[in-house]
PDB file of C-alpha atoms in Angstrom:
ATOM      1  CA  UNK S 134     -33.041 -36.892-264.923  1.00 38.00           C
ATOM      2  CA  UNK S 135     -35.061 -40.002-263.849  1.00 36.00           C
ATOM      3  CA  UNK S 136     -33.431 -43.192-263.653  1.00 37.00           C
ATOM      4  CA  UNK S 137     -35.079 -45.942-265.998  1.00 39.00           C
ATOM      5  CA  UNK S 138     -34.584 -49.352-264.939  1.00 37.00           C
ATOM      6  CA  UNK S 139     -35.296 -52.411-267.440  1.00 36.00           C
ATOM      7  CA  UNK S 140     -34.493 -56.383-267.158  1.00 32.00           C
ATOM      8  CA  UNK S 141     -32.095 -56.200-269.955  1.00 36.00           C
ATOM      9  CA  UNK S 142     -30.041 -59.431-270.355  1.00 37.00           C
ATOM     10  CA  UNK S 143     -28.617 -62.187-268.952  1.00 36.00           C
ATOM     11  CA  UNK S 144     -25.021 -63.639-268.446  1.00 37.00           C
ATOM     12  CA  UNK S 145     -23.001 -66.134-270.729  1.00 39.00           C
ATOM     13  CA  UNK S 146     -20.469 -68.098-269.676  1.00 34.00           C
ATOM     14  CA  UNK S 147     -18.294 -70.412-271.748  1.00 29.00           C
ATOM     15  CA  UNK S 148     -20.888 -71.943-273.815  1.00 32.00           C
ATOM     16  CA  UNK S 149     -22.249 -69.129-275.210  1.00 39.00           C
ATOM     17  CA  UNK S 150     -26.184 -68.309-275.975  1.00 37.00           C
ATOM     18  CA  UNK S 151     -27.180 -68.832-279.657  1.00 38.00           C
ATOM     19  CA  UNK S 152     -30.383 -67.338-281.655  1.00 39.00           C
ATOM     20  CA  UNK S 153     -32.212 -64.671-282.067  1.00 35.00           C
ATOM     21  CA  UNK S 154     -34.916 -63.041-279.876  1.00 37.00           C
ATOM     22  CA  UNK S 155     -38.240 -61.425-281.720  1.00 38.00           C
ATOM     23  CA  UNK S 156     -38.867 -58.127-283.397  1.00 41.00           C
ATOM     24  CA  UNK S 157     -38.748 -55.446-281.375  1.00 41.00           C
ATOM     25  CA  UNK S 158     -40.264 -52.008-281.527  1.00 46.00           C
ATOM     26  CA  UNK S 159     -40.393 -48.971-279.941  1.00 46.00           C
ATOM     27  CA  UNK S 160     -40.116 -45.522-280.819  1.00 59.00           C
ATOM     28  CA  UNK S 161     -37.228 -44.749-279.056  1.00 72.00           C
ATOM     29  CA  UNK S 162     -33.423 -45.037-280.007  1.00 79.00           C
ATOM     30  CA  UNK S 163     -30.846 -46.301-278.912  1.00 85.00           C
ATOM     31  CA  UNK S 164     -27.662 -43.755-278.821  1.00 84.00           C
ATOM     32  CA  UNK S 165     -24.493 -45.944-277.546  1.00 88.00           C
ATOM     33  CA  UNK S 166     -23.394 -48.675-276.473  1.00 92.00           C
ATOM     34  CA  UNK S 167     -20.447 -49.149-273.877  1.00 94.00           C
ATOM     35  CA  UNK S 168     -18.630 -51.664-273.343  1.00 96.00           C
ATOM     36  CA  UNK S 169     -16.443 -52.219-270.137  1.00 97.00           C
ATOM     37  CA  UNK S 170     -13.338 -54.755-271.180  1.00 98.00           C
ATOM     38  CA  UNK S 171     -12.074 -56.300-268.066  1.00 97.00           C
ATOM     39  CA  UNK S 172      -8.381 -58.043-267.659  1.00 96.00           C
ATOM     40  CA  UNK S 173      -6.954 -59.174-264.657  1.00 95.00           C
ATOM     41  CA  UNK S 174      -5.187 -61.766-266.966  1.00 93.00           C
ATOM     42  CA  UNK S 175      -1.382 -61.629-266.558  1.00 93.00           C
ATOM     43  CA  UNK S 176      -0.994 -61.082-270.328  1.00 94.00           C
ATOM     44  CA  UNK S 177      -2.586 -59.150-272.829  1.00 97.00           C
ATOM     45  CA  UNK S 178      -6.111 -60.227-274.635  1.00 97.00           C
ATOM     46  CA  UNK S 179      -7.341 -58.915-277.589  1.00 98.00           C
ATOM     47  CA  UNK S 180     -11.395 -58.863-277.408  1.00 98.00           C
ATOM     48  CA  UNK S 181     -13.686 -58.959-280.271  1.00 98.00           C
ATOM     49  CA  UNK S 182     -17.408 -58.117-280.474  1.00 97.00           C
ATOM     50  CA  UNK S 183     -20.210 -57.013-282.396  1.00 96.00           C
ATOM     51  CA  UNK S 184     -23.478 -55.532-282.037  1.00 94.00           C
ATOM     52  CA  UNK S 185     -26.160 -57.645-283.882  1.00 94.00           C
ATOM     53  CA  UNK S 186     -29.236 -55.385-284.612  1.00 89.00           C
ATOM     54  CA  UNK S 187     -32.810 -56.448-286.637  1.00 87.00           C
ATOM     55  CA  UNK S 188     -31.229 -55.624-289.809  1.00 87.00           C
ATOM     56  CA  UNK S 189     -28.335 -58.004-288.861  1.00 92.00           C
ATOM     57  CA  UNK S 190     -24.748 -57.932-287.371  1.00 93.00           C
ATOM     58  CA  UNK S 191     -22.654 -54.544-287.546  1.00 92.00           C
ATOM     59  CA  UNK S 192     -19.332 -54.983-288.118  1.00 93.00           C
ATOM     60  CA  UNK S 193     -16.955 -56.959-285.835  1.00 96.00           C
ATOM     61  CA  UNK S 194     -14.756 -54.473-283.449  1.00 96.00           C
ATOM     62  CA  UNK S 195     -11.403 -55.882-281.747  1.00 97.00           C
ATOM     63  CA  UNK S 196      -9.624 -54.200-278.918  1.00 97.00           C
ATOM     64  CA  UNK S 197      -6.413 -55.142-277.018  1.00 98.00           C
ATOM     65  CA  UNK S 198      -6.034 -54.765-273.430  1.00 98.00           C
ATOM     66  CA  UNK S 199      -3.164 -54.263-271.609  1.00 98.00           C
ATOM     67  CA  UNK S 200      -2.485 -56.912-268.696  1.00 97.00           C
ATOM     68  CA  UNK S 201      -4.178 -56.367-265.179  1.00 96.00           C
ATOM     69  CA  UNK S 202      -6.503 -53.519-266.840  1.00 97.00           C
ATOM     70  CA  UNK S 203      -9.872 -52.292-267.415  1.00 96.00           C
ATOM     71  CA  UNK S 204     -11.022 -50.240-270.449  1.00 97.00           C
ATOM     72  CA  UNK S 205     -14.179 -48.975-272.029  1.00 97.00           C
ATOM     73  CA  UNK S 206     -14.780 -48.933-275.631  1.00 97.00           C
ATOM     74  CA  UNK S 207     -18.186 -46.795-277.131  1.00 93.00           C
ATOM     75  CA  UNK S 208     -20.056 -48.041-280.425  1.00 89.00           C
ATOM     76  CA  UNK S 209     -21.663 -45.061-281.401  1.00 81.00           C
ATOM     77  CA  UNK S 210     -24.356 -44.846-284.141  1.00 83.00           C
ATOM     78  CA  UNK S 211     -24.878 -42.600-286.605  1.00 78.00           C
ATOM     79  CA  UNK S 212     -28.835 -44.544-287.424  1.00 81.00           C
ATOM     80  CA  UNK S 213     -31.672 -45.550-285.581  1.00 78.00           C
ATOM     81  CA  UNK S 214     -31.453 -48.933-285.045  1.00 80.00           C
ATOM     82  CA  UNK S 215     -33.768 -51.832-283.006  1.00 82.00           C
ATOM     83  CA  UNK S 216     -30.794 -53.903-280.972  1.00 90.00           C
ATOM     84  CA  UNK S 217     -30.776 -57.679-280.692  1.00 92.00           C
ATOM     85  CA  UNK S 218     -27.633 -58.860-278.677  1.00 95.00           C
ATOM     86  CA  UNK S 219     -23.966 -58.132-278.261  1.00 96.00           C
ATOM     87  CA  UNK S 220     -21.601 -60.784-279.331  1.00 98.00           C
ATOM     88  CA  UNK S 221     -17.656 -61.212-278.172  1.00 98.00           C
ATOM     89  CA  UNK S 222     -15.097 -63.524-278.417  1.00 98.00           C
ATOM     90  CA  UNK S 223     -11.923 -63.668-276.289  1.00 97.00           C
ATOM     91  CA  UNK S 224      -9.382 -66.272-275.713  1.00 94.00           C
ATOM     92  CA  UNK S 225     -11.016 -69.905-276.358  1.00 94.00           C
ATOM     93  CA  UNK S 226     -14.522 -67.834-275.388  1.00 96.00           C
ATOM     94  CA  UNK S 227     -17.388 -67.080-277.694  1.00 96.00           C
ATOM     95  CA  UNK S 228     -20.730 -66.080-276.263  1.00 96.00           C
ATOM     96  CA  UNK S 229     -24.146 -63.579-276.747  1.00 96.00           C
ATOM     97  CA  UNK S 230     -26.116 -61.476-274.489  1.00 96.00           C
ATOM     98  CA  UNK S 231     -29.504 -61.154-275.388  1.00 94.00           C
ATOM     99  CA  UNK S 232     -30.795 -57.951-275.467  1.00 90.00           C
ATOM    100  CA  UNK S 233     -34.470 -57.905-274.073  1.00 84.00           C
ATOM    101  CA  UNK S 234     -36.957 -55.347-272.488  1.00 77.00           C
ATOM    102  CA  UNK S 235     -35.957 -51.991-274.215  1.00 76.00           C
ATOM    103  CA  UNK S 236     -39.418 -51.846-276.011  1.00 71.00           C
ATOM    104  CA  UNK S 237     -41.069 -50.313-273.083  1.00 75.00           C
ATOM    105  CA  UNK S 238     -38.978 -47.368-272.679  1.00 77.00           C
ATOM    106  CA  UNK S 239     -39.920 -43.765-272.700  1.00 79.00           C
ATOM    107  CA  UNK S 240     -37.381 -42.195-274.108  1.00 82.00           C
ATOM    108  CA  UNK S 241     -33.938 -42.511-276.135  1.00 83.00           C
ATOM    109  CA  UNK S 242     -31.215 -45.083-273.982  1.00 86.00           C
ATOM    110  CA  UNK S 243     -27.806 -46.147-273.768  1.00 89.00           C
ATOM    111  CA  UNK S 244     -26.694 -49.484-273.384  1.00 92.00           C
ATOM    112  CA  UNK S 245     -23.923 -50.499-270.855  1.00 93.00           C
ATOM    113  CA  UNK S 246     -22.438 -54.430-271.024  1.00 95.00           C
ATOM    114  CA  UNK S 247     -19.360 -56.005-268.863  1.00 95.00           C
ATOM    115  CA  UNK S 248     -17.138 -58.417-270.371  1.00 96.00           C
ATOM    116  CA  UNK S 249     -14.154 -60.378-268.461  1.00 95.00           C
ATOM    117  CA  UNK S 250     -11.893 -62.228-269.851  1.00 95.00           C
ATOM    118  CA  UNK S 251     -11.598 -63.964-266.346  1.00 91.00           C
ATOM    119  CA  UNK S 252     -14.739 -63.500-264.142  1.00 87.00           C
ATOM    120  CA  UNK S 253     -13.636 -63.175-260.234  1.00 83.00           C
ATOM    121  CA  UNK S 254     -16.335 -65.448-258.840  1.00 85.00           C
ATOM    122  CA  UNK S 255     -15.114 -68.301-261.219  1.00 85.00           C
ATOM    123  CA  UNK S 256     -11.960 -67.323-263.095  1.00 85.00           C
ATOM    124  CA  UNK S 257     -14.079 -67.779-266.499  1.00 91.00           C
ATOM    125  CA  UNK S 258     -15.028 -65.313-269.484  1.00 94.00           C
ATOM    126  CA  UNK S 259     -18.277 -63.676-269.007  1.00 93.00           C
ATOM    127  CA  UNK S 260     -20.311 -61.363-270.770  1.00 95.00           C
ATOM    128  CA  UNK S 261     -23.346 -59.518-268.554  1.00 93.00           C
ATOM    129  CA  UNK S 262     -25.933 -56.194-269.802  1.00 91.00           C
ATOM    130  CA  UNK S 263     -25.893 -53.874-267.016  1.00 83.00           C
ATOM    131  CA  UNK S 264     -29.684 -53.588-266.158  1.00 63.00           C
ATOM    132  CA  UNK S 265     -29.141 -49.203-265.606  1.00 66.00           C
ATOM    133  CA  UNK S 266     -30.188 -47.828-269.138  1.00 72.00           C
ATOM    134  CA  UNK S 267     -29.650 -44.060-268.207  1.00 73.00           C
ATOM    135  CA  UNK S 268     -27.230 -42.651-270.509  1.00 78.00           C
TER     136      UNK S 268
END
């Protein structure tokens, strides 16, 4: 299968991106979304995001993870729907990635996002769409 490569997002850090980007459209669908939760915390964190889509935000999804640990939590859909951004929240941290250049694809995608509660380069919450849409 052919790799597809798309400029998907960008990083928040602490202060969090607000807004909403355009319409999009394509005739393609998206099939999951995965979401790596990162920890290296000495305690516990519960995270909490959401997908927002053009009809408006799914429900809110929380998740605990376990101190010094990485796991990966799947939002699956059961519609076709046009994605706008993934939100989280974790300790004092509340931010958005925007979700951009998915109208050009080809063909059905996945989308795959990173979220730390405590980056490595900086020790801060981040939230980052991997750029690798290949499901």
């Amino acid at each position: 299968m052919q790799r597809r490569h798309a400029l998907l997002g960008a990083t928040a850090v602490l202060s969090g991106l607000t807004g909403c980007i355009g319409s999009f459209t394509s005739t393609v669908s998206l099939r999951e979304v995965t979401i790596e939760l990162r920890n290296p915390d000495d305690r516990a964190r519960t995270f909490h995001y959401a997908l927002e889509t053009e009809d408006g935000m799914m429900d809110w999804e929380s998740h605990r993870v376990d101190p010094d640990s990485d796991e990966e939590v799947t939002v699956t859909l059961d519609k076709i729907i046009s994605p706008v951004a993934l939100h989280g929240a974790v300790k004092d941290f509340a931010g958005s990635v925007n979700i951009l250049g998915v109208d050009d694809l080809e063909e059905d995608y996945c989308l795959r996002f990173h979220f730390w509660s405590s980056h490595p380069s900086d020790e801060r919450p981040q939230m980052a769409l991997v750029a690798d849409i290949e499901c």
